[in-house]
PDB file of C-alpha atoms in Angstrom:
ATOM      1  CA  UNK A   1      19.523  -1.072  15.704  1.00  0.00           C
ATOM      2  CA  UNK A   2      18.208  -4.583  15.066  1.00  0.00           C
ATOM      3  CA  UNK A   3      20.460  -7.442  16.122  1.00  0.00           C
ATOM      4  CA  UNK A   4      18.027 -10.362  16.053  1.00  0.00           C
ATOM      5  CA  UNK A   5      16.026 -11.667  13.106  1.00  0.00           C
ATOM      6  CA  UNK A   6      12.395 -10.618  13.448  1.00  0.00           C
ATOM      7  CA  UNK A   7      10.174 -13.657  12.909  1.00  0.00           C
ATOM      8  CA  UNK A   8       6.816 -12.878  11.280  1.00  0.00           C
ATOM      9  CA  UNK A   9       4.066 -15.495  11.537  1.00  0.00           C
ATOM     10  CA  UNK A  10       1.307 -15.750   8.945  1.00  0.00           C
ATOM     11  CA  UNK A  11      -1.058 -18.125   7.242  1.00  0.00           C
ATOM     12  CA  UNK A  12       0.173 -19.408   3.900  1.00  0.00           C
ATOM     13  CA  UNK A  13      -2.626 -18.163   1.653  1.00  0.00           C
ATOM     14  CA  UNK A  14      -1.729 -15.607  -1.039  1.00  0.00           C
ATOM     15  CA  UNK A  15      -3.682 -12.868   0.768  1.00  0.00           C
ATOM     16  CA  UNK A  16      -2.146 -13.651   4.161  1.00  0.00           C
ATOM     17  CA  UNK A  17       1.331 -13.605   2.635  1.00  0.00           C
ATOM     18  CA  UNK A  18       0.597 -10.287   0.901  1.00  0.00           C
ATOM     19  CA  UNK A  19      -0.331  -8.840   4.300  1.00  0.00           C
ATOM     20  CA  UNK A  20       2.826 -10.255   5.884  1.00  0.00           C
ATOM     21  CA  UNK A  21       4.955  -8.752   3.086  1.00  0.00           C
ATOM     22  CA  UNK A  22       3.230  -5.389   3.572  1.00  0.00           C
ATOM     23  CA  UNK A  23       4.057  -5.539   7.277  1.00  0.00           C
ATOM     24  CA  UNK A  24       7.677  -6.425   6.537  1.00  0.00           C
ATOM     25  CA  UNK A  25       7.913  -3.607   3.979  1.00  0.00           C
ATOM     26  CA  UNK A  26       6.593  -1.046   6.442  1.00  0.00           C
ATOM     27  CA  UNK A  27       9.040  -2.209   9.121  1.00  0.00           C
ATOM     28  CA  UNK A  28      11.921  -2.051   6.642  1.00  0.00           C
ATOM     29  CA  UNK A  29      10.975   1.503   5.671  1.00  0.00           C
ATOM     30  CA  UNK A  30      10.404   2.687   9.240  1.00  0.00           C
ATOM     31  CA  UNK A  31      13.725   1.399  10.551  1.00  0.00           C
ATOM     32  CA  UNK A  32      15.894   1.196   7.395  1.00  0.00           C
ATOM     33  CA  UNK A  33      16.258  -2.543   7.794  1.00  0.00           C
ATOM     34  CA  UNK A  34      17.218  -5.008   5.030  1.00  0.00           C
ATOM     35  CA  UNK A  35      14.927  -7.849   4.001  1.00  0.00           C
ATOM     36  CA  UNK A  36      17.441 -10.242   5.570  1.00  0.00           C
ATOM     37  CA  UNK A  37      16.495  -8.873   9.007  1.00  0.00           C
ATOM     38  CA  UNK A  38      13.185 -10.749   8.765  1.00  0.00           C
ATOM     39  CA  UNK A  39      12.009 -14.326   8.548  1.00  0.00           C
ATOM     40  CA  UNK A  40       8.453 -15.137   7.440  1.00  0.00           C
ATOM     41  CA  UNK A  41       7.059 -18.368   8.885  1.00  0.00           C
ATOM     42  CA  UNK A  42       3.820 -19.835   7.557  1.00  0.00           C
ATOM     43  CA  UNK A  43       1.289 -21.837   9.555  1.00  0.00           C
ATOM     44  CA  UNK A  44      -1.770 -23.817   8.518  1.00  0.00           C
ATOM     45  CA  UNK A  45      -4.724 -22.933  10.731  1.00  0.00           C
ATOM     46  CA  UNK A  46      -7.836 -24.917  11.601  1.00  0.00           C
ATOM     47  CA  UNK A  47      -9.836 -22.702   9.263  1.00  0.00           C
ATOM     48  CA  UNK A  48      -7.469 -23.569   6.409  1.00  0.00           C
ATOM     49  CA  UNK A  49      -7.752 -27.299   7.054  1.00  0.00           C
ATOM     50  CA  UNK A  50     -11.553 -27.509   7.334  1.00  0.00           C
ATOM     51  CA  UNK A  51     -12.990 -27.019   3.866  1.00  0.00           C
ATOM     52  CA  UNK A  52     -15.939 -29.431   3.820  1.00  0.00           C
ATOM     53  CA  UNK A  53     -18.408 -27.499   5.981  1.00  0.00           C
ATOM     54  CA  UNK A  54     -19.291 -23.942   7.018  1.00  0.00           C
ATOM     55  CA  UNK A  55     -17.034 -22.453   9.691  1.00  0.00           C
ATOM     56  CA  UNK A  56     -20.156 -21.478  11.642  1.00  0.00           C
ATOM     57  CA  UNK A  57     -20.617 -25.189  12.357  1.00  0.00           C
ATOM     58  CA  UNK A  58     -17.074 -25.584  13.657  1.00  0.00           C
ATOM     59  CA  UNK A  59     -16.602 -22.932  16.288  1.00  0.00           C
ATOM     60  CA  UNK A  60     -16.774 -19.343  15.177  1.00  0.00           C
ATOM     61  CA  UNK A  61     -13.930 -16.829  15.366  1.00  0.00           C
ATOM     62  CA  UNK A  62     -10.357 -17.802  16.105  1.00  0.00           C
ATOM     63  CA  UNK A  63     -10.225 -20.589  13.523  1.00  0.00           C
ATOM     64  CA  UNK A  64      -7.746 -18.600  11.400  1.00  0.00           C
ATOM     65  CA  UNK A  65      -5.650 -17.297  14.299  1.00  0.00           C
ATOM     66  CA  UNK A  66      -5.230 -19.996  16.980  1.00  0.00           C
ATOM     67  CA  UNK A  67      -2.150 -21.707  15.552  1.00  0.00           C
ATOM     68  CA  UNK A  68      -0.430 -18.352  15.057  1.00  0.00           C
ATOM     69  CA  UNK A  69      -1.266 -17.323  18.611  1.00  0.00           C
ATOM     70  CA  UNK A  70       0.074 -20.644  19.899  1.00  0.00           C
ATOM     71  CA  UNK A  71       3.322 -19.943  18.035  1.00  0.00           C
ATOM     72  CA  UNK A  72       3.502 -16.501  19.657  1.00  0.00           C
ATOM     73  CA  UNK A  73       2.963 -17.938  23.121  1.00  0.00           C
ATOM     74  CA  UNK A  74       5.677 -20.545  22.471  1.00  0.00           C
ATOM     75  CA  UNK A  75       7.934 -17.697  21.248  1.00  0.00           C
ATOM     76  CA  UNK A  76       8.463 -19.399  17.892  1.00  0.00           C
ATOM     77  CA  UNK A  77       7.614 -16.049  16.266  1.00  0.00           C
ATOM     78  CA  UNK A  78       7.874 -12.422  17.356  1.00  0.00           C
ATOM     79  CA  UNK A  79       4.697 -11.160  15.732  1.00  0.00           C
ATOM     80  CA  UNK A  80       1.648 -12.534  13.923  1.00  0.00           C
ATOM     81  CA  UNK A  81      -0.090 -10.766  11.048  1.00  0.00           C
ATOM     82  CA  UNK A  82      -3.869 -11.213  10.839  1.00  0.00           C
ATOM     83  CA  UNK A  83      -6.867  -9.968   8.944  1.00  0.00           C
ATOM     84  CA  UNK A  84      -8.367  -8.256  11.960  1.00  0.00           C
ATOM     85  CA  UNK A  85     -11.907  -9.396  11.184  1.00  0.00           C
ATOM     86  CA  UNK A  86     -10.726 -13.000  11.821  1.00  0.00           C
ATOM     87  CA  UNK A  87      -9.555 -12.238  15.361  1.00  0.00           C
ATOM     88  CA  UNK A  88     -11.415 -13.055  18.539  1.00  0.00           C
ATOM     89  CA  UNK A  89     -12.467 -10.034  20.545  1.00  0.00           C
ATOM     90  CA  UNK A  90     -10.854 -11.513  23.665  1.00  0.00           C
ATOM     91  CA  UNK A  91      -7.225 -12.367  22.945  1.00  0.00           C
ATOM     92  CA  UNK A  92      -5.318 -15.127  24.772  1.00  0.00           C
ATOM     93  CA  UNK A  93      -3.687 -14.058  28.022  1.00  0.00           C
ATOM     94  CA  UNK A  94      -0.273 -12.538  27.403  1.00  0.00           C
ATOM     95  CA  UNK A  95      -1.026 -11.385  23.852  1.00  0.00           C
ATOM     96  CA  UNK A  96      -2.098  -7.985  22.535  1.00  0.00           C
ATOM     97  CA  UNK A  97      -2.294  -5.801  19.439  1.00  0.00           C
ATOM     98  CA  UNK A  98       1.058  -4.173  18.695  1.00  0.00           C
ATOM     99  CA  UNK A  99      -0.146  -2.136  15.717  1.00  0.00           C
ATOM    100  CA  UNK A 100      -3.016  -1.735  13.281  1.00  0.00           C
ATOM    101  CA  UNK A 101      -2.038  -0.845   9.711  1.00  0.00           C
ATOM    102  CA  UNK A 102      -3.896   1.751   7.595  1.00  0.00           C
ATOM    103  CA  UNK A 103      -7.256   0.356   6.568  1.00  0.00           C
ATOM    104  CA  UNK A 104      -7.997  -0.629   2.987  1.00  0.00           C
ATOM    105  CA  UNK A 105     -11.382  -0.283   1.240  1.00  0.00           C
ATOM    106  CA  UNK A 106     -14.013  -1.480   3.739  1.00  0.00           C
ATOM    107  CA  UNK A 107     -16.649  -2.348   1.127  1.00  0.00           C
ATOM    108  CA  UNK A 108     -17.763  -5.734  -0.135  1.00  0.00           C
ATOM    109  CA  UNK A 109     -17.141  -6.529  -3.794  1.00  0.00           C
ATOM    110  CA  UNK A 110     -19.768  -7.989  -6.114  1.00  0.00           C
ATOM    111  CA  UNK A 111     -18.163 -10.373  -8.604  1.00  0.00           C
ATOM    112  CA  UNK A 112     -19.949 -11.968 -11.548  1.00  0.00           C
ATOM    113  CA  UNK A 113     -19.022 -13.081 -15.029  1.00  0.00           C
ATOM    114  CA  UNK A 114     -22.546 -12.352 -16.262  1.00  0.00           C
ATOM    115  CA  UNK A 115     -24.169  -9.498 -14.351  1.00  0.00           C
ATOM    116  CA  UNK A 116     -23.013  -5.973 -13.415  1.00  0.00           C
ATOM    117  CA  UNK A 117     -24.431  -5.709  -9.881  1.00  0.00           C
ATOM    118  CA  UNK A 118     -26.433  -7.375  -7.136  1.00  0.00           C
ATOM    119  CA  UNK A 119     -29.527  -5.496  -8.268  1.00  0.00           C
ATOM    120  CA  UNK A 120     -29.065  -6.766 -11.832  1.00  0.00           C
ATOM    121  CA  UNK A 121     -29.167 -10.465 -10.896  1.00  0.00           C
ATOM    122  CA  UNK A 122     -32.250 -12.192 -12.335  1.00  0.00           C
ATOM    123  CA  UNK A 123     -34.833 -13.738 -10.027  1.00  0.00           C
ATOM    124  CA  UNK A 124     -33.626 -17.056  -8.613  1.00  0.00           C
ATOM    125  CA  UNK A 125     -29.964 -16.419  -9.416  1.00  0.00           C
ATOM    126  CA  UNK A 126     -27.385 -18.186  -7.225  1.00  0.00           C
ATOM    127  CA  UNK A 127     -24.994 -16.212  -5.007  1.00  0.00           C
ATOM    128  CA  UNK A 128     -22.090 -18.040  -3.368  1.00  0.00           C
ATOM    129  CA  UNK A 129     -20.824 -16.851   0.021  1.00  0.00           C
ATOM    130  CA  UNK A 130     -19.511 -18.458   3.203  1.00  0.00           C
ATOM    131  CA  UNK A 131     -20.410 -15.397   5.292  1.00  0.00           C
ATOM    132  CA  UNK A 132     -23.648 -15.391   7.283  1.00  0.00           C
ATOM    133  CA  UNK A 133     -23.415 -11.582   7.391  1.00  0.00           C
ATOM    134  CA  UNK A 134     -23.333 -11.353   3.605  1.00  0.00           C
ATOM    135  CA  UNK A 135     -25.988 -14.040   3.260  1.00  0.00           C
ATOM    136  CA  UNK A 136     -28.389 -12.206   5.562  1.00  0.00           C
ATOM    137  CA  UNK A 137     -27.896  -8.884   3.779  1.00  0.00           C
ATOM    138  CA  UNK A 138     -28.277 -10.438   0.321  1.00  0.00           C
ATOM    139  CA  UNK A 139     -31.516 -12.090   1.417  1.00  0.00           C
ATOM    140  CA  UNK A 140     -32.677  -8.847   2.983  1.00  0.00           C
ATOM    141  CA  UNK A 141     -32.420  -6.857  -0.244  1.00  0.00           C
ATOM    142  CA  UNK A 142     -33.098  -9.774  -2.628  1.00  0.00           C
ATOM    143  CA  UNK A 143     -35.124 -12.518  -0.921  1.00  0.00           C
ATOM    144  CA  UNK A 144     -35.692 -14.109  -4.344  1.00  0.00           C
ATOM    145  CA  UNK A 145     -32.020 -15.085  -4.695  1.00  0.00           C
ATOM    146  CA  UNK A 146     -30.584 -18.479  -3.730  1.00  0.00           C
ATOM    147  CA  UNK A 147     -27.507 -18.386  -1.498  1.00  0.00           C
ATOM    148  CA  UNK A 148     -25.085 -21.339  -1.457  1.00  0.00           C
ATOM    149  CA  UNK A 149     -21.988 -21.979   0.654  1.00  0.00           C
ATOM    150  CA  UNK A 150     -18.677 -20.884  -0.879  1.00  0.00           C
ATOM    151  CA  UNK A 151     -15.483 -21.773   1.042  1.00  0.00           C
ATOM    152  CA  UNK A 152     -11.836 -21.368   0.127  1.00  0.00           C
ATOM    153  CA  UNK A 153      -9.364 -18.564  -0.482  1.00  0.00           C
ATOM    154  CA  UNK A 154      -9.908 -15.796  -3.016  1.00  0.00           C
ATOM    155  CA  UNK A 155      -8.490 -17.769  -5.914  1.00  0.00           C
ATOM    156  CA  UNK A 156     -10.584 -20.849  -5.073  1.00  0.00           C
ATOM    157  CA  UNK A 157     -13.799 -18.828  -4.917  1.00  0.00           C
ATOM    158  CA  UNK A 158     -13.100 -17.129  -8.235  1.00  0.00           C
ATOM    159  CA  UNK A 159     -12.432 -20.535  -9.799  1.00  0.00           C
ATOM    160  CA  UNK A 160     -15.780 -21.833  -8.484  1.00  0.00           C
ATOM    161  CA  UNK A 161     -17.447 -18.856 -10.127  1.00  0.00           C
ATOM    162  CA  UNK A 162     -15.775 -19.696 -13.439  1.00  0.00           C
ATOM    163  CA  UNK A 163     -16.950 -23.296 -13.036  1.00  0.00           C
ATOM    164  CA  UNK A 164     -20.556 -22.124 -12.833  1.00  0.00           C
ATOM    165  CA  UNK A 165     -21.170 -23.102  -9.209  1.00  0.00           C
ATOM    166  CA  UNK A 166     -22.849 -19.706  -8.735  1.00  0.00           C
ATOM    167  CA  UNK A 167     -23.873 -16.674 -10.784  1.00  0.00           C
ATOM    168  CA  UNK A 168     -22.097 -14.277  -8.434  1.00  0.00           C
ATOM    169  CA  UNK A 169     -20.031 -14.114  -5.279  1.00  0.00           C
ATOM    170  CA  UNK A 170     -19.077 -11.503  -2.697  1.00  0.00           C
ATOM    171  CA  UNK A 171     -15.580 -10.825  -1.398  1.00  0.00           C
ATOM    172  CA  UNK A 172     -13.895  -8.033   0.523  1.00  0.00           C
ATOM    173  CA  UNK A 173     -12.599  -5.264  -1.722  1.00  0.00           C
ATOM    174  CA  UNK A 174      -9.599  -4.963   0.600  1.00  0.00           C
ATOM    175  CA  UNK A 175      -8.336  -8.472  -0.067  1.00  0.00           C
ATOM    176  CA  UNK A 176      -8.683  -8.198  -3.811  1.00  0.00           C
ATOM    177  CA  UNK A 177      -6.859  -4.853  -3.846  1.00  0.00           C
ATOM    178  CA  UNK A 178      -4.024  -6.165  -1.667  1.00  0.00           C
ATOM    179  CA  UNK A 179      -3.633  -9.082  -4.086  1.00  0.00           C
ATOM    180  CA  UNK A 180      -3.475  -6.741  -7.069  1.00  0.00           C
ATOM    181  CA  UNK A 181      -6.775  -8.185  -8.296  1.00  0.00           C
ATOM    182  CA  UNK A 182      -8.979  -5.089  -8.178  1.00  0.00           C
ATOM    183  CA  UNK A 183      -9.753  -5.688 -11.853  1.00  0.00           C
ATOM    184  CA  UNK A 184     -11.774  -8.747 -10.826  1.00  0.00           C
ATOM    185  CA  UNK A 185     -14.285  -6.557  -8.965  1.00  0.00           C
ATOM    186  CA  UNK A 186     -17.439  -6.244 -11.069  1.00  0.00           C
ATOM    187  CA  UNK A 187     -18.831  -3.514  -8.807  1.00  0.00           C
ATOM    188  CA  UNK A 188     -18.319  -2.248  -5.271  1.00  0.00           C
ATOM    189  CA  UNK A 189     -21.303  -2.518  -2.926  1.00  0.00           C
ATOM    190  CA  UNK A 190     -21.683   0.691  -0.981  1.00  0.00           C
ATOM    191  CA  UNK A 191     -21.890   0.394   2.793  1.00  0.00           C
ATOM    192  CA  UNK A 192     -25.432   1.774   2.903  1.00  0.00           C
ATOM    193  CA  UNK A 193     -26.524  -1.343   0.981  1.00  0.00           C
ATOM    194  CA  UNK A 194     -24.224  -3.894   2.629  1.00  0.00           C
ATOM    195  CA  UNK A 195     -22.568  -3.055   5.940  1.00  0.00           C
ATOM    196  CA  UNK A 196     -19.137  -4.689   6.298  1.00  0.00           C
ATOM    197  CA  UNK A 197     -17.873  -7.057   8.954  1.00  0.00           C
ATOM    198  CA  UNK A 198     -16.319  -5.579  12.071  1.00  0.00           C
ATOM    199  CA  UNK A 199     -12.700  -4.588  11.288  1.00  0.00           C
ATOM    200  CA  UNK A 200     -13.032  -5.490   7.595  1.00  0.00           C
ATOM    201  CA  UNK A 201     -10.071  -4.163   5.632  1.00  0.00           C
ATOM    202  CA  UNK A 202      -7.833  -3.803   8.702  1.00  0.00           C
ATOM    203  CA  UNK A 203      -4.577  -5.684   9.323  1.00  0.00           C
ATOM    204  CA  UNK A 204      -3.648  -6.317  12.954  1.00  0.00           C
ATOM    205  CA  UNK A 205      -0.198  -7.255  14.223  1.00  0.00           C
ATOM    206  CA  UNK A 206      -0.353  -9.366  17.370  1.00  0.00           C
ATOM    207  CA  UNK A 207       2.566  -9.632  19.797  1.00  0.00           C
ATOM    208  CA  UNK A 208       3.493 -10.849  23.262  1.00  0.00           C
ATOM    209  CA  UNK A 209       2.635  -8.138  25.766  1.00  0.00           C
ATOM    210  CA  UNK A 210       6.003  -8.475  27.478  1.00  0.00           C
ATOM    211  CA  UNK A 211       8.015  -8.108  24.257  1.00  0.00           C
ATOM    212  CA  UNK A 212       8.992  -4.462  24.578  1.00  0.00           C
ATOM    213  CA  UNK A 213      11.506  -4.530  21.718  1.00  0.00           C
ATOM    214  CA  UNK A 214       8.964  -5.741  19.144  1.00  0.00           C
ATOM    215  CA  UNK A 215       6.389  -3.283  20.498  1.00  0.00           C
ATOM    216  CA  UNK A 216       8.884  -0.452  20.002  1.00  0.00           C
ATOM    217  CA  UNK A 217       9.592  -1.528  16.416  1.00  0.00           C
ATOM    218  CA  UNK A 218       5.882  -1.682  15.607  1.00  0.00           C
ATOM    219  CA  UNK A 219       4.923   1.642  17.203  1.00  0.00           C
ATOM    220  CA  UNK A 220       5.617   3.769  14.079  1.00  0.00           C
ATOM    221  CA  UNK A 221       3.378   1.473  12.001  1.00  0.00           C
ATOM    222  CA  UNK A 222       0.229   2.020  14.049  1.00  0.00           C
ATOM    223  CA  UNK A 223      -2.436   4.001  12.173  1.00  0.00           C
ATOM    224  CA  UNK A 224      -4.348   5.952  14.807  1.00  0.00           C
ATOM    225  CA  UNK A 225      -7.536   6.539  12.787  1.00  0.00           C
ATOM    226  CA  UNK A 226      -7.875   2.869  11.892  1.00  0.00           C
ATOM    227  CA  UNK A 227      -7.099   1.853  15.465  1.00  0.00           C
ATOM    228  CA  UNK A 228      -9.853   4.114  16.832  1.00  0.00           C
ATOM    229  CA  UNK A 229     -12.422   2.839  14.348  1.00  0.00           C
ATOM    230  CA  UNK A 230     -11.733  -0.845  14.938  1.00  0.00           C
ATOM    231  CA  UNK A 231     -11.699  -0.272  18.708  1.00  0.00           C
ATOM    232  CA  UNK A 232     -15.309   0.916  18.504  1.00  0.00           C
ATOM    233  CA  UNK A 233     -16.284  -1.901  16.161  1.00  0.00           C
ATOM    234  CA  UNK A 234     -14.663  -4.645  18.236  1.00  0.00           C
ATOM    235  CA  UNK A 235     -16.244  -3.286  21.429  1.00  0.00           C
ATOM    236  CA  UNK A 236     -19.622  -3.535  19.680  1.00  0.00           C
ATOM    237  CA  UNK A 237     -18.897  -7.144  18.728  1.00  0.00           C
ATOM    238  CA  UNK A 238     -17.602  -7.993  22.194  1.00  0.00           C
ATOM    239  CA  UNK A 239     -20.768  -6.779  23.907  1.00  0.00           C
ATOM    240  CA  UNK A 240     -22.928  -8.759  21.478  1.00  0.00           C
ATOM    241  CA  UNK A 241     -20.710 -11.818  21.952  1.00  0.00           C
ATOM    242  CA  UNK A 242     -20.604 -12.124  18.189  1.00  0.00           C
ATOM    243  CA  UNK A 243     -19.095 -15.033  16.297  1.00  0.00           C
ATOM    244  CA  UNK A 244     -19.164 -16.571  12.834  1.00  0.00           C
ATOM    245  CA  UNK A 245     -22.525 -18.073  13.827  1.00  0.00           C
ATOM    246  CA  UNK A 246     -24.179 -14.667  14.145  1.00  0.00           C
ATOM    247  CA  UNK A 247     -24.831 -12.151  11.336  1.00  0.00           C
ATOM    248  CA  UNK A 248     -23.385  -8.923  12.776  1.00  0.00           C
ATOM    249  CA  UNK A 249     -22.082  -5.905  10.859  1.00  0.00           C
ATOM    250  CA  UNK A 250     -20.463  -2.721  12.103  1.00  0.00           C
ATOM    251  CA  UNK A 251     -18.532   0.235  10.762  1.00  0.00           C
ATOM    252  CA  UNK A 252     -16.988   3.261  12.456  1.00  0.00           C
ATOM    253  CA  UNK A 253     -15.682   6.271  10.546  1.00  0.00           C
ATOM    254  CA  UNK A 254     -13.769   9.279  11.838  1.00  0.00           C
ATOM    255  CA  UNK A 255     -14.832  12.770  10.801  1.00  0.00           C
ATOM    256  CA  UNK A 256     -12.705  15.413  12.450  1.00  0.00           C
ATOM    257  CA  UNK A 257     -12.714  14.581  16.159  1.00  0.00           C
ATOM    258  CA  UNK A 258     -15.991  12.641  16.010  1.00  0.00           C
ATOM    259  CA  UNK A 259     -16.471   8.920  15.512  1.00  0.00           C
ATOM    260  CA  UNK A 260     -19.621   7.874  13.667  1.00  0.00           C
ATOM    261  CA  UNK A 261     -20.784   4.294  14.171  1.00  0.00           C
ATOM    262  CA  UNK A 262     -23.394   2.169  12.427  1.00  0.00           C
ATOM    263  CA  UNK A 263     -24.142  -1.359  13.572  1.00  0.00           C
ATOM    264  CA  UNK A 264     -26.614  -4.067  12.589  1.00  0.00           C
ATOM    265  CA  UNK A 265     -27.681  -7.557  13.616  1.00  0.00           C
ATOM    266  CA  UNK A 266     -29.757  -9.853  11.411  1.00  0.00           C
ATOM    267  CA  UNK A 267     -31.718 -13.048  11.478  1.00  0.00           C
ATOM    268  CA  UNK A 268     -30.031 -15.691   9.314  1.00  0.00           C
ATOM    269  CA  UNK A 269     -32.607 -15.240   6.545  1.00  0.00           C
ATOM    270  CA  UNK A 270     -32.278 -11.458   6.638  1.00  0.00           C
ATOM    271  CA  UNK A 271     -35.987 -11.003   7.296  1.00  0.00           C
ATOM    272  CA  UNK A 272     -35.368  -9.310  10.661  1.00  0.00           C
ATOM    273  CA  UNK A 273     -32.835  -6.592  11.357  1.00  0.00           C
ATOM    274  CA  UNK A 274     -31.890  -4.235  14.177  1.00  0.00           C
ATOM    275  CA  UNK A 275     -29.863  -1.154  13.316  1.00  0.00           C
ATOM    276  CA  UNK A 276     -28.191   1.584  15.349  1.00  0.00           C
ATOM    277  CA  UNK A 277     -26.403   4.820  14.461  1.00  0.00           C
ATOM    278  CA  UNK A 278     -24.441   6.714  17.131  1.00  0.00           C
ATOM    279  CA  UNK A 279     -21.587   9.165  17.347  1.00  0.00           C
ATOM    280  CA  UNK A 280     -19.128  10.170  20.069  1.00  0.00           C
ATOM    281  CA  UNK A 281     -15.797  11.951  20.551  1.00  0.00           C
ATOM    282  CA  UNK A 282     -12.908   9.991  19.065  1.00  0.00           C
ATOM    283  CA  UNK A 283     -11.454   9.400  22.528  1.00  0.00           C
ATOM    284  CA  UNK A 284     -14.567   7.457  23.526  1.00  0.00           C
ATOM    285  CA  UNK A 285     -14.230   4.763  20.842  1.00  0.00           C
ATOM    286  CA  UNK A 286     -14.713   1.765  23.123  1.00  0.00           C
ATOM    287  CA  UNK A 287     -17.633   3.357  24.960  1.00  0.00           C
ATOM    288  CA  UNK A 288     -19.272   4.165  21.613  1.00  0.00           C
ATOM    289  CA  UNK A 289     -19.173   0.541  20.490  1.00  0.00           C
ATOM    290  CA  UNK A 290     -20.465  -0.735  23.825  1.00  0.00           C
ATOM    291  CA  UNK A 291     -23.283   1.839  23.881  1.00  0.00           C
ATOM    292  CA  UNK A 292     -24.348   0.901  20.360  1.00  0.00           C
ATOM    293  CA  UNK A 293     -24.512  -2.774  21.299  1.00  0.00           C
ATOM    294  CA  UNK A 294     -26.472  -2.036  24.483  1.00  0.00           C
ATOM    295  CA  UNK A 295     -28.982   0.006  22.475  1.00  0.00           C
ATOM    296  CA  UNK A 296     -29.558  -2.889  20.077  1.00  0.00           C
ATOM    297  CA  UNK A 297     -29.938  -5.359  22.925  1.00  0.00           C
ATOM    298  CA  UNK A 298     -32.546  -3.109  24.528  1.00  0.00           C
ATOM    299  CA  UNK A 299     -34.452  -3.087  21.252  1.00  0.00           C
ATOM    300  CA  UNK A 300     -34.524  -6.884  21.116  1.00  0.00           C
ATOM    301  CA  UNK A 301     -31.427  -7.869  19.153  1.00  0.00           C
ATOM    302  CA  UNK A 302     -30.841 -10.691  21.636  1.00  0.00           C
ATOM    303  CA  UNK A 303     -33.336 -12.672  19.528  1.00  0.00           C
ATOM    304  CA  UNK A 304     -30.720 -12.905  16.763  1.00  0.00           C
ATOM    305  CA  UNK A 305     -27.902 -13.718  19.158  1.00  0.00           C
ATOM    306  CA  UNK A 306     -29.333 -16.730  20.926  1.00  0.00           C
ATOM    307  CA  UNK A 307     -29.442 -14.862  24.251  1.00  0.00           C
ATOM    308  CA  UNK A 308     -32.175 -14.556  26.778  1.00  0.00           C
ATOM    309  CA  UNK A 309     -33.879 -11.179  27.065  1.00  0.00           C
TER     310      UNK A 309
END
């Protein structure tokens, strides 16, 4: 069934490799292929190289995907595995999403060696995070806390915590669970307290649009519920022209045949916030996300986005 070796492109971080191995495992199971039918190629992205300053200062989304997308376009690889929240909403010409894997836990994880929860942090405690979305929401619920920049992969951030750089940090539950490190989660932060990033917890597999063979192999892996939810969320982000420089959060959930969506934009300091809740039939996922964004823009969210009214 499979004559050629399927080349899987990924970043080289432990989490990225775990996601690539999950993709390979699902393909092996779906098509009864041996491990030898695959080759995993690792790439260092711009986001991996730049560690001395916040990504928001460098150029927003795409910093963890560009080199993989270049490899796809050069046909060095057949598919690229991404954390979907790292992907640009507008993909390079000729590339598309071949499959979205079942979503992991969408929540953010609170991690501390001293305190059980965000609410339990003492006044003036230091929280380390590289995410403007998390920063804004921390400051919104706890303006007394100090937030400092925290770059690096999961292991690096946990090491900084052990070194006393901060009293607590926030990471995605999904990444920790995929790494087998769920025991490092001090407490999960429910989505009504901290809304996740668009597509958080979702793995996307990107391919060349004209590669029908790879598309056929990936088709059984696509998880329809996850795909619908992230379609609404990414449409929301697209309309807002969101990037790493803008605190935006969004989450869609499917209940029966109805998609429920909640989206938020924030000022950097968390003092101002616009929020929207909408629902629509599951088949209208993209329209739902666009409508939610339009509603926020009409309310004045453009003030957070650097856009004219």
